[in-house]
C-alpha atoms as an extended CHARMM CRD file, in Angstrom:
* protein
*
       262  EXT
         1         1  MET       CA            -17.1040000000       17.4430000000        0.7210000000  PROA      1               0.0000000000
         2         2  GLU       CA            -17.9310000000       17.6650000000        4.4010000000  PROA      2               0.0000000000
         3         3  ARG       CA            -17.4690000000       20.8710000000        6.3760000000  PROA      3               0.0000000000
         4         4  PRO       CA            -14.0420000000       21.0880000000        8.0890000000  PROA      4               0.0000000000
         5         5  SER       CA            -15.6520000000       20.5750000000       11.5070000000  PROA      5               0.0000000000
         6         6  ALA       CA            -17.3560000000       17.3790000000       10.3520000000  PROA      6               0.0000000000
         7         7  LEU       CA            -14.1350000000       16.1430000000        8.7290000000  PROA      7               0.0000000000
         8         8  SER       CA            -12.2420000000       16.8410000000       11.9330000000  PROA      8               0.0000000000
         9         9  ALA       CA            -14.8520000000       14.9300000000       13.9120000000  PROA      9               0.0000000000
        10        10  LEU       CA            -14.4880000000       11.9710000000       11.5360000000  PROA      10              0.0000000000
        11        11  GLU       CA            -10.7310000000       11.9980000000       11.9990000000  PROA      11              0.0000000000
        12        12  GLN       CA            -11.0430000000       12.0910000000       15.7760000000  PROA      12              0.0000000000
        13        13  GLN       CA            -13.5090000000        9.1970000000       15.6260000000  PROA      13              0.0000000000
        14        14  VAL       CA            -11.0690000000        7.1350000000       13.5510000000  PROA      14              0.0000000000
        15        15  LYS       CA             -8.1540000000        7.9300000000       15.8530000000  PROA      15              0.0000000000
        16        16  ALA       CA            -10.1350000000        6.8430000000       18.9020000000  PROA      16              0.0000000000
        17        17  ARG       CA            -10.7160000000        3.2770000000       17.5960000000  PROA      17              0.0000000000
        18        18  PRO       CA             -8.3120000000        0.4280000000       16.7510000000  PROA      18              0.0000000000
        19        19  LEU       CA             -6.5750000000        1.1880000000       13.4620000000  PROA      19              0.0000000000
        20        20  PRO       CA             -5.3470000000       -1.2110000000       10.8120000000  PROA      20              0.0000000000
        21        21  ARG       CA             -1.5960000000       -1.5500000000       11.2580000000  PROA      21              0.0000000000
        22        22  HSD       CA             -0.9260000000       -1.9760000000        7.5700000000  PROA      22              0.0000000000
        23        23  VAL       CA             -3.0370000000       -0.5220000000        4.7500000000  PROA      23              0.0000000000
        24        24  GLY       CA             -2.4750000000       -1.3140000000        1.0830000000  PROA      24              0.0000000000
        25        25  ILE       CA             -4.0390000000        0.7890000000       -1.6810000000  PROA      25              0.0000000000
        26        26  ILE       CA             -4.5830000000       -0.0270000000       -5.3520000000  PROA      26              0.0000000000
        27        27  MET       CA             -4.5820000000        3.5040000000       -6.7500000000  PROA      27              0.0000000000
        28        28  ASP       CA             -6.8720000000        3.1540000000       -9.7780000000  PROA      28              0.0000000000
        29        29  GLY       CA             -8.6850000000        5.6560000000      -11.9820000000  PROA      29              0.0000000000
        30        30  ASN       CA             -6.0960000000        8.2440000000      -13.0370000000  PROA      30              0.0000000000
        31        31  GLY       CA             -6.6670000000        7.5870000000      -16.7370000000  PROA      31              0.0000000000
        32        32  ARG       CA            -10.4550000000        7.7120000000      -16.5020000000  PROA      32              0.0000000000
        33        33  TRP       CA            -10.2470000000       10.9100000000      -14.4420000000  PROA      33              0.0000000000
        34        34  ALA       CA             -8.2830000000       12.4980000000      -17.2820000000  PROA      34              0.0000000000
        35        35  GLU       CA            -10.5580000000       11.1570000000      -20.0380000000  PROA      35              0.0000000000
        36        36  ILE       CA            -13.6800000000       12.5150000000      -18.2940000000  PROA      36              0.0000000000
        37        37  ARG       CA            -12.0480000000       15.9740000000      -18.3180000000  PROA      37              0.0000000000
        38        38  GLY       CA            -10.6680000000       15.7270000000      -21.8280000000  PROA      38              0.0000000000
        39        39  VAL       CA             -7.0430000000       16.1480000000      -20.7430000000  PROA      39              0.0000000000
        40        40  PRO       CA             -3.9960000000       13.8910000000      -21.3790000000  PROA      40              0.0000000000
        41        41  ARG       CA             -3.7670000000       10.7520000000      -19.2500000000  PROA      41              0.0000000000
        42        42  LEU       CA             -0.5720000000       12.0340000000      -17.7160000000  PROA      42              0.0000000000
        43        43  GLU       CA             -2.5290000000       14.8820000000      -16.1230000000  PROA      43              0.0000000000
        44        44  GLY       CA             -4.6060000000       12.2750000000      -14.3330000000  PROA      44              0.0000000000
        45        45  HSD       CA             -1.4530000000       10.6440000000      -13.0090000000  PROA      45              0.0000000000
        46        46  ARG       CA             -0.1360000000       14.0610000000      -11.9450000000  PROA      46              0.0000000000
        47        47  GLU       CA             -3.3480000000       14.7810000000      -10.0400000000  PROA      47              0.0000000000
        48        48  GLY       CA             -3.0830000000       11.3040000000       -8.5550000000  PROA      48              0.0000000000
        49        49  SER       CA              0.2830000000       12.3050000000       -7.0840000000  PROA      49              0.0000000000
        50        50  ALA       CA             -1.5290000000       14.9350000000       -5.0470000000  PROA      50              0.0000000000
        51        51  SER       CA             -3.7490000000       12.1980000000       -3.6380000000  PROA      51              0.0000000000
        52        52  VAL       CA             -0.6530000000       10.1760000000       -2.7210000000  PROA      52              0.0000000000
        53        53  ARG       CA              0.6740000000       13.1690000000       -0.7980000000  PROA      53              0.0000000000
        54        54  GLU       CA             -2.6090000000       13.8380000000        1.0380000000  PROA      54              0.0000000000
        55        55  VAL       CA             -3.3910000000       10.2120000000        1.9010000000  PROA      55              0.0000000000
        56        56  THR       CA              0.1690000000        9.6620000000        3.1650000000  PROA      56              0.0000000000
        57        57  ARG       CA             -0.0900000000       12.7130000000        5.4040000000  PROA      57              0.0000000000
        58        58  THR       CA             -3.4380000000       11.5820000000        6.7500000000  PROA      58              0.0000000000
        59        59  ALA       CA             -2.2480000000        8.0150000000        7.3840000000  PROA      59              0.0000000000
        60        60  ARG       CA              0.7520000000        9.2850000000        9.3200000000  PROA      60              0.0000000000
        61        61  ARG       CA             -1.3360000000       11.7830000000       11.2680000000  PROA      61              0.0000000000
        62        62  VAL       CA             -3.9380000000        9.2750000000       12.4600000000  PROA      62              0.0000000000
        63        63  GLY       CA             -1.3250000000        6.6450000000       13.3760000000  PROA      63              0.0000000000
        64        64  VAL       CA             -1.3040000000        3.9740000000       10.6560000000  PROA      64              0.0000000000
        65        65  SER       CA              1.9720000000        2.0230000000       11.0450000000  PROA      65              0.0000000000
        66        66  ALA       CA              2.4910000000        1.0020000000        7.4090000000  PROA      66              0.0000000000
        67        67  LEU       CA              1.0390000000        2.2330000000        4.1280000000  PROA      67              0.0000000000
        68        68  THR       CA              1.7560000000        0.3640000000        0.8870000000  PROA      68              0.0000000000
        69        69  LEU       CA              0.8250000000        2.0170000000       -2.4140000000  PROA      69              0.0000000000
        70        70  TYR       CA              0.5320000000        0.1270000000       -5.7140000000  PROA      70              0.0000000000
        71        71  ALA       CA              2.3560000000        2.7460000000       -7.7820000000  PROA      71              0.0000000000
        72        72  PHE       CA              3.4600000000        0.7930000000      -10.8650000000  PROA      72              0.0000000000
        73        73  SER       CA              2.7520000000       -2.8260000000      -11.6550000000  PROA      73              0.0000000000
        74        74  SER       CA              4.8280000000       -5.3760000000      -13.5440000000  PROA      74              0.0000000000
        75        75  GLN       CA              2.1500000000       -5.2680000000      -16.2370000000  PROA      75              0.0000000000
        76        76  ASN       CA              2.2800000000       -1.4610000000      -16.5680000000  PROA      76              0.0000000000
        77        77  TRP       CA              5.4840000000       -1.7580000000      -18.5900000000  PROA      77              0.0000000000
        78        78  ALA       CA              3.2480000000       -2.8490000000      -21.4910000000  PROA      78              0.0000000000
        79        79  ARG       CA              1.5270000000        0.5490000000      -21.6350000000  PROA      79              0.0000000000
        80        80  PRO       CA              2.4160000000        3.0270000000      -24.4400000000  PROA      80              0.0000000000
        81        81  ALA       CA              6.0640000000        4.0790000000      -24.1970000000  PROA      81              0.0000000000
        82        82  ASP       CA              5.2340000000        7.7810000000      -23.7920000000  PROA      82              0.0000000000
        83        83  GLU       CA              2.9020000000        7.0570000000      -20.8680000000  PROA      83              0.0000000000
        84        84  VAL       CA              5.4930000000        4.8520000000      -19.1580000000  PROA      84              0.0000000000
        85        85  ALA       CA              8.1430000000        7.5630000000      -19.6250000000  PROA      85              0.0000000000
        86        86  GLY       CA              5.7680000000       10.1550000000      -18.1860000000  PROA      86              0.0000000000
        87        87  LEU       CA              5.0210000000        7.9410000000      -15.1820000000  PROA      87              0.0000000000
        88        88  MET       CA              8.7270000000        7.4570000000      -14.5210000000  PROA      88              0.0000000000
        89        89  GLU       CA              9.2850000000       11.2120000000      -14.6710000000  PROA      89              0.0000000000
        90        90  LEU       CA              6.3810000000       11.8130000000      -12.2510000000  PROA      90              0.0000000000
        91        91  LEU       CA              7.8780000000        9.2290000000       -9.8940000000  PROA      91              0.0000000000
        92        92  ARG       CA             11.2350000000       11.0030000000       -9.9970000000  PROA      92              0.0000000000
        93        93  GLU       CA              9.5360000000       14.3380000000       -9.3110000000  PROA      93              0.0000000000
        94        94  TYR       CA              7.6300000000       12.8200000000       -6.4000000000  PROA      94              0.0000000000
        95        95  LEU       CA             10.7850000000       11.4090000000       -4.7850000000  PROA      95              0.0000000000
        96        96  GLN       CA             12.4840000000       14.7810000000       -5.0690000000  PROA      96              0.0000000000
        97        97  SER       CA              9.5670000000       16.9500000000       -3.9580000000  PROA      97              0.0000000000
        98        98  GLU       CA              8.5690000000       14.7380000000       -1.0070000000  PROA      98              0.0000000000
        99        99  ARG       CA             12.0810000000       14.1050000000        0.2750000000  PROA      99              0.0000000000
       100       100  SER       CA             11.9860000000       16.8090000000        2.9470000000  PROA      100             0.0000000000
       101       101  GLU       CA              8.4920000000       15.8980000000        4.1490000000  PROA      101             0.0000000000
       102       102  ILE       CA              9.3990000000       12.2140000000        4.4490000000  PROA      102             0.0000000000
       103       103  LEU       CA             12.5920000000       12.9300000000        6.3770000000  PROA      103             0.0000000000
       104       104  ASP       CA             11.1390000000       15.7060000000        8.5470000000  PROA      104             0.0000000000
       105       105  ASN       CA              8.1710000000       13.5800000000        9.6240000000  PROA      105             0.0000000000
       106       106  GLY       CA             10.0460000000       10.4310000000       10.5650000000  PROA      106             0.0000000000
       107       107  ILE       CA              8.6670000000        8.3460000000        7.6850000000  PROA      107             0.0000000000
       108       108  ARG       CA             10.7170000000        5.4030000000        6.4660000000  PROA      108             0.0000000000
       109       109  LEU       CA             10.5420000000        4.9280000000        2.7140000000  PROA      109             0.0000000000
       110       110  ASN       CA             10.4930000000        1.3680000000        1.4450000000  PROA      110             0.0000000000
       111       111  ALA       CA             10.1120000000       -0.0960000000       -2.0480000000  PROA      111             0.0000000000
       112       112  ILE       CA              9.0500000000       -3.5540000000       -3.2060000000  PROA      112             0.0000000000
       113       113  GLY       CA              9.0570000000       -5.1500000000       -6.6080000000  PROA      113             0.0000000000
       114       114  GLU       CA             11.5790000000       -5.6130000000       -9.4030000000  PROA      114             0.0000000000
       115       115  VAL       CA             13.0980000000       -2.2140000000       -8.6300000000  PROA      115             0.0000000000
       116       116  ASP       CA             16.1920000000       -2.9180000000      -10.6960000000  PROA      116             0.0000000000
       117       117  LYS       CA             13.9990000000       -2.5650000000      -13.8030000000  PROA      117             0.0000000000
       118       118  LEU       CA             13.3850000000        1.1200000000      -13.0700000000  PROA      118             0.0000000000
       119       119  PRO       CA             15.4670000000        3.6490000000      -15.0270000000  PROA      119             0.0000000000
       120       120  ARG       CA             18.5580000000        4.9700000000      -13.2740000000  PROA      120             0.0000000000
       121       121  TYR       CA             17.1440000000        8.5120000000      -12.9480000000  PROA      121             0.0000000000
       122       122  VAL       CA             14.3730000000        6.9860000000      -10.7730000000  PROA      122             0.0000000000
       123       123  ARG       CA             16.4530000000        4.3940000000       -8.9160000000  PROA      123             0.0000000000
       124       124  GLU       CA             19.0630000000        6.8800000000       -7.7430000000  PROA      124             0.0000000000
       125       125  PRO       CA             16.7370000000        9.2760000000       -5.8270000000  PROA      125             0.0000000000
       126       126  LEU       CA             14.7450000000        6.2650000000       -4.6350000000  PROA      126             0.0000000000
       127       127  ASP       CA             17.8240000000        4.5310000000       -3.2450000000  PROA      127             0.0000000000
       128       128  ARG       CA             19.0960000000        7.7520000000       -1.6210000000  PROA      128             0.0000000000
       129       129  LEU       CA             15.8210000000        8.3970000000        0.1210000000  PROA      129             0.0000000000
       130       130  ARG       CA             15.5420000000        4.7720000000        1.2850000000  PROA      130             0.0000000000
       131       131  VAL       CA             19.0300000000        4.9640000000        2.8070000000  PROA      131             0.0000000000
       132       132  ASP       CA             18.5370000000        8.4190000000        4.3460000000  PROA      132             0.0000000000
       133       133  SER       CA             15.1720000000        7.4730000000        5.9200000000  PROA      133             0.0000000000
       134       134  ALA       CA             16.1910000000        3.9620000000        7.0370000000  PROA      134             0.0000000000
       135       135  HSD       CA             16.4770000000        4.8740000000       10.6990000000  PROA      135             0.0000000000
       136       136  ASN       CA             13.1840000000        6.7890000000       10.9140000000  PROA      136             0.0000000000
       137       137  GLN       CA             10.8060000000        5.3640000000       13.4890000000  PROA      137             0.0000000000
       138       138  GLY       CA              7.4860000000        6.6480000000       12.1370000000  PROA      138             0.0000000000
       139       139  MET       CA              5.1850000000        5.2080000000        9.5310000000  PROA      139             0.0000000000
       140       140  VAL       CA              6.6490000000        2.9500000000        6.8310000000  PROA      140             0.0000000000
       141       141  LEU       CA              5.6470000000        4.1630000000        3.3670000000  PROA      141             0.0000000000
       142       142  THR       CA              6.1530000000        1.3950000000        0.8250000000  PROA      142             0.0000000000
       143       143  LEU       CA              5.9650000000        2.0310000000       -2.9190000000  PROA      143             0.0000000000
       144       144  ALA       CA              5.1730000000       -1.0720000000       -4.9620000000  PROA      144             0.0000000000
       145       145  LEU       CA              7.1760000000       -0.4340000000       -8.1540000000  PROA      145             0.0000000000
       146       146  SER       CA              7.4120000000       -2.8380000000      -11.0500000000  PROA      146             0.0000000000
       147       147  TYR       CA              5.5270000000       -5.0560000000       -8.6270000000  PROA      147             0.0000000000
       148       148  GLY       CA              3.3140000000       -8.0860000000       -9.1310000000  PROA      148             0.0000000000
       149       149  GLY       CA              1.9700000000      -10.4990000000       -6.5560000000  PROA      149             0.0000000000
       150       150  ARG       CA              2.6290000000      -13.5480000000       -8.7580000000  PROA      150             0.0000000000
       151       151  GLU       CA              6.1090000000      -12.2480000000       -9.5510000000  PROA      151             0.0000000000
       152       152  GLU       CA              6.7650000000      -11.9090000000       -5.8230000000  PROA      152             0.0000000000
       153       153  LEU       CA              5.6930000000      -15.5050000000       -5.1920000000  PROA      153             0.0000000000
       154       154  ILE       CA              7.8690000000      -16.7580000000       -8.0340000000  PROA      154             0.0000000000
       155       155  HSD       CA             10.8220000000      -14.8610000000       -6.5710000000  PROA      155             0.0000000000
       156       156  ALA       CA             10.1960000000      -16.3660000000       -3.1330000000  PROA      156             0.0000000000
       157       157  THR       CA              9.7940000000      -19.8660000000       -4.5750000000  PROA      157             0.0000000000
       158       158  ARG       CA             13.0890000000      -19.6340000000       -6.4090000000  PROA      158             0.0000000000
       159       159  GLN       CA             14.9050000000      -18.5190000000       -3.2530000000  PROA      159             0.0000000000
       160       160  ILE       CA             13.3880000000      -21.3340000000       -1.2310000000  PROA      160             0.0000000000
       161       161  ALA       CA             14.3050000000      -23.8640000000       -3.9330000000  PROA      161             0.0000000000
       162       162  GLN       CA             17.8960000000      -22.6590000000       -3.8620000000  PROA      162             0.0000000000
       163       163  ALA       CA             17.9520000000      -23.0570000000       -0.0730000000  PROA      163             0.0000000000
       164       164  VAL       CA             16.6480000000      -26.6340000000       -0.4180000000  PROA      164             0.0000000000
       165       165  VAL       CA             19.2550000000      -27.5140000000       -3.0710000000  PROA      165             0.0000000000
       166       166  ALA       CA             21.9860000000      -26.0790000000       -0.8430000000  PROA      166             0.0000000000
       167       167  GLY       CA             20.8220000000      -28.2650000000        2.0310000000  PROA      167             0.0000000000
       168       168  GLU       CA             19.8520000000      -25.2480000000        4.1330000000  PROA      168             0.0000000000
       169       169  LEU       CA             16.1370000000      -26.0670000000        4.2590000000  PROA      169             0.0000000000
       170       170  ASP       CA             14.2360000000      -29.3290000000        4.6360000000  PROA      170             0.0000000000
       171       171  PRO       CA             11.3590000000      -29.2770000000        2.0940000000  PROA      171             0.0000000000
       172       172  ALA       CA              9.2000000000      -31.3150000000        4.4900000000  PROA      172             0.0000000000
       173       173  ARG       CA              9.4540000000      -28.5410000000        7.0760000000  PROA      173             0.0000000000
       174       174  ILE       CA              8.6560000000      -25.5380000000        4.8590000000  PROA      174             0.0000000000
       175       175  GLY       CA              5.9750000000      -23.4020000000        6.5080000000  PROA      175             0.0000000000
       176       176  GLU       CA              4.3590000000      -19.9830000000        6.3090000000  PROA      176             0.0000000000
       177       177  LYS       CA              7.2740000000      -18.2270000000        8.0400000000  PROA      177             0.0000000000
       178       178  ASP       CA              9.7200000000      -19.6210000000        5.4970000000  PROA      178             0.0000000000
       179       179  ILE       CA              7.6680000000      -18.2200000000        2.6470000000  PROA      179             0.0000000000
       180       180  GLU       CA              7.0800000000      -14.8720000000        4.3380000000  PROA      180             0.0000000000
       181       181  SER       CA             10.7870000000      -14.4440000000        5.0400000000  PROA      181             0.0000000000
       182       182  HSD       CA             11.4090000000      -14.5080000000        1.2920000000  PROA      182             0.0000000000
       183       183  LEU       CA              8.6280000000      -12.1160000000        0.3030000000  PROA      183             0.0000000000
       184       184  TRP       CA              9.4570000000       -8.5180000000       -0.6340000000  PROA      184             0.0000000000
       185       185  THR       CA              7.2040000000       -7.3680000000        2.2320000000  PROA      185             0.0000000000
       186       186  GLN       CA              9.3240000000       -9.2120000000        4.8260000000  PROA      186             0.0000000000
       187       187  GLY       CA              9.4570000000       -7.1020000000        7.9780000000  PROA      187             0.0000000000
       188       188  LEU       CA              6.2000000000       -5.2350000000        7.3790000000  PROA      188             0.0000000000
       189       189  PRO       CA              3.1640000000       -5.7910000000        9.6330000000  PROA      189             0.0000000000
       190       190  PRO       CA              0.4650000000       -8.1860000000        8.3480000000  PROA      190             0.0000000000
       191       191  LEU       CA             -1.8350000000       -6.5090000000        5.8400000000  PROA      191             0.0000000000
       192       192  ASP       CA             -5.0600000000       -5.5660000000        7.6380000000  PROA      192             0.0000000000
       193       193  LEU       CA             -6.8770000000       -3.4770000000        5.0380000000  PROA      193             0.0000000000
       194       194  MET       CA             -6.7040000000       -3.4060000000        1.2520000000  PROA      194             0.0000000000
       195       195  VAL       CA             -8.3870000000       -0.4680000000       -0.5160000000  PROA      195             0.0000000000
       196       196  ARG       CA             -9.1540000000       -0.2280000000       -4.2070000000  PROA      196             0.0000000000
       197       197  THR       CA            -10.4480000000        2.9700000000       -5.7800000000  PROA      197             0.0000000000
       198       198  SER       CA            -12.4110000000        3.7130000000       -8.9860000000  PROA      198             0.0000000000
       199       199  GLY       CA            -15.3070000000        1.2870000000       -8.4030000000  PROA      199             0.0000000000
       200       200  GLU       CA            -13.5100000000       -1.7930000000       -9.7510000000  PROA      200             0.0000000000
       201       201  PHE       CA            -13.8450000000       -5.0970000000       -7.8510000000  PROA      201             0.0000000000
       202       202  ARG       CA            -10.5800000000       -6.9380000000       -8.4370000000  PROA      202             0.0000000000
       203       203  VAL       CA             -7.1960000000       -7.1960000000       -6.7290000000  PROA      203             0.0000000000
       204       204  SER       CA             -5.0300000000       -6.9030000000       -9.8590000000  PROA      204             0.0000000000
       205       205  ASN       CA             -2.0870000000       -9.0390000000       -8.7640000000  PROA      205             0.0000000000
       206       206  PHE       CA             -1.4810000000       -6.9590000000       -5.6110000000  PROA      206             0.0000000000
       207       207  LEU       CA             -0.1560000000       -8.5020000000       -2.3740000000  PROA      207             0.0000000000
       208       208  LEU       CA             -1.7340000000      -11.8660000000       -3.1430000000  PROA      208             0.0000000000
       209       209  TRP       CA             -0.1770000000      -13.7470000000       -0.2180000000  PROA      209             0.0000000000
       210       210  GLN       CA             -0.5030000000      -10.8510000000        2.2010000000  PROA      210             0.0000000000
       211       211  MET       CA             -4.2220000000      -10.2530000000        1.7420000000  PROA      211             0.0000000000
       212       212  ALA       CA             -5.1870000000      -13.7340000000        2.9890000000  PROA      212             0.0000000000
       213       213  TYR       CA             -6.9070000000      -12.2280000000        6.0690000000  PROA      213             0.0000000000
       214       214  ALA       CA             -7.0970000000       -8.5930000000        5.0010000000  PROA      214             0.0000000000
       215       215  GLU       CA            -10.3410000000       -6.7070000000        4.9430000000  PROA      215             0.0000000000
       216       216  LEU       CA            -11.2210000000       -5.5060000000        1.4290000000  PROA      216             0.0000000000
       217       217  TYR       CA            -12.7130000000       -2.0690000000        0.7820000000  PROA      217             0.0000000000
       218       218  PHE       CA            -13.7900000000       -0.9050000000       -2.6730000000  PROA      218             0.0000000000
       219       219  ALA       CA            -14.3800000000        2.8180000000       -3.1190000000  PROA      219             0.0000000000
       220       220  ASP       CA            -16.4360000000        4.2340000000       -5.9860000000  PROA      220             0.0000000000
       221       221  VAL       CA            -14.0410000000        7.1680000000       -6.2400000000  PROA      221             0.0000000000
       222       222  LEU       CA            -11.3680000000        7.7210000000       -8.8870000000  PROA      222             0.0000000000
       223       223  TRP       CA             -7.8920000000        7.9210000000       -7.3240000000  PROA      223             0.0000000000
       224       224  PRO       CA             -7.2870000000       11.6340000000       -8.0720000000  PROA      224             0.0000000000
       225       225  ASP       CA            -10.4520000000       12.4020000000       -6.0680000000  PROA      225             0.0000000000
       226       226  PHE       CA             -9.5470000000       10.0220000000       -3.2180000000  PROA      226             0.0000000000
       227       227  ARG       CA             -8.3650000000       12.4340000000       -0.5430000000  PROA      227             0.0000000000
       228       228  THR       CA             -8.5220000000       12.7340000000        3.2520000000  PROA      228             0.0000000000
       229       229  GLU       CA            -12.2730000000       12.2220000000        3.6770000000  PROA      229             0.0000000000
       230       230  ALA       CA            -12.3930000000        9.1590000000        1.4460000000  PROA      230             0.0000000000
       231       231  PHE       CA             -9.4030000000        7.6020000000        3.1940000000  PROA      231             0.0000000000
       232       232  LEU       CA            -10.8330000000        8.2430000000        6.6430000000  PROA      232             0.0000000000
       233       233  ARG       CA            -14.0830000000        6.6090000000        5.5480000000  PROA      233             0.0000000000
       234       234  SER       CA            -12.1940000000        3.4970000000        4.4630000000  PROA      234             0.0000000000
       235       235  LEU       CA            -10.6010000000        3.3350000000        7.9310000000  PROA      235             0.0000000000
       236       236  ALA       CA            -13.9470000000        3.9070000000        9.6610000000  PROA      236             0.0000000000
       237       237  HSD       CA            -15.5070000000        1.1200000000        7.5830000000  PROA      237             0.0000000000
       238       238  TYR       CA            -12.6710000000       -1.2160000000        8.6050000000  PROA      238             0.0000000000
       239       239  GLN       CA            -13.2760000000       -0.3560000000       12.2510000000  PROA      239             0.0000000000
       240       240  GLN       CA            -16.8720000000       -1.5590000000       11.9910000000  PROA      240             0.0000000000
       241       241  ARG       CA            -15.8540000000       -5.0460000000       10.9160000000  PROA      241             0.0000000000
       242       242  GLU       CA            -15.2750000000       -8.0140000000       13.1720000000  PROA      242             0.0000000000
       243       243  ARG       CA            -11.8540000000       -9.6010000000       12.6320000000  PROA      243             0.0000000000
       244       244  ARG       CA            -12.3930000000      -13.3300000000       13.2920000000  PROA      244             0.0000000000
       245       245  PHE       CA             -9.4260000000      -15.0900000000       11.6140000000  PROA      245             0.0000000000
       246       246  GLY       CA            -11.4370000000      -18.2980000000       11.2710000000  PROA      246             0.0000000000
       247       247  LEU       CA            -12.9560000000      -18.1600000000       14.7790000000  PROA      247             0.0000000000
       248       248  THR       CA            -16.5940000000      -17.5920000000       15.6660000000  PROA      248             0.0000000000
       249       249  SER       CA            -17.9660000000      -14.4220000000       17.1980000000  PROA      249             0.0000000000
       250       250  THR       CA            -18.5920000000      -16.3220000000       20.4260000000  PROA      250             0.0000000000
       251       251  GLN       CA            -14.9580000000      -17.4190000000       20.6100000000  PROA      251             0.0000000000
       252       252  LEU       CA            -13.7810000000      -13.8650000000       20.0820000000  PROA      252             0.0000000000
       253       253  GLN       CA            -16.0710000000      -12.5580000000       22.7980000000  PROA      253             0.0000000000
       254       254  ARG       CA            -14.7690000000      -15.2440000000       25.1690000000  PROA      254             0.0000000000
       255       255  GLU       CA            -11.1750000000      -14.2720000000       24.3970000000  PROA      255             0.0000000000
       256       256  ASP       CA            -11.9690000000      -10.5670000000       24.9760000000  PROA      256             0.0000000000
       257       257  THR       CA            -13.5480000000      -11.4360000000       28.3460000000  PROA      257             0.0000000000
       258       258  GLN       CA            -10.5090000000      -13.4740000000       29.3330000000  PROA      258             0.0000000000
       259       259  ARG       CA             -8.1190000000      -10.6780000000       28.3660000000  PROA      259             0.0000000000
       260       260  ALA       CA            -10.1880000000       -8.1730000000       30.3420000000  PROA      260             0.0000000000
       261       261  LYS       CA             -9.9470000000      -10.3750000000       33.4660000000  PROA      261             0.0000000000
       262       262  ALA       CA             -6.1930000000      -10.9620000000       33.0890000000  PROA      262             0.0000000000
């Protein structure tokens, strides 16, 4: 861990450069963190909740517009029943304990996925906090719950098919905007940075459409240990990359020169 002065300098450096508008995080490694320490897996998830809190605070403080956290995937329902029940209880505790902080700091809580599959004791505090924070103008914190990227695309495809059958949409004119308007992330900024922790190099069915032009960052840190410094380093790494969107470096430099003259 860096000294506080060095950490503060890193934060100031990050704040002084262009930030990603939308950051998505695959929070991986809670189970391995627990196994290494010989404690129940649920303790790893509990410690991971502390990382959620710290990373959210840091993202809001430096000025990230949208933060999307992969909290529970569609495939996670297949885990042992006691682990799923423990995860749901931790989620309920998080929604209750963070309610004041979210509301007091102007954060808007959002949720994506097949949220109706969540138990009522989770859905109720989730829905209340979404409604109560709906008019907040600060960072959008999105929890991906019972979420899968393929499931999202299937959902969007079904809605588009229904619009075609109803005569509301010409199939020959379907474009990117039509698809994006039916995604669960509709209304969020384009995904600029996707972070995965724990040293794994896969995207695990997360924001498959959205990451088309996102920068990918893989951290060799288990999620419970991924705190302010690690998050700031992911942002600093993003800031060192050239975002070309299919153009060449020369074209980008020409565009920058033209904007500077305008």
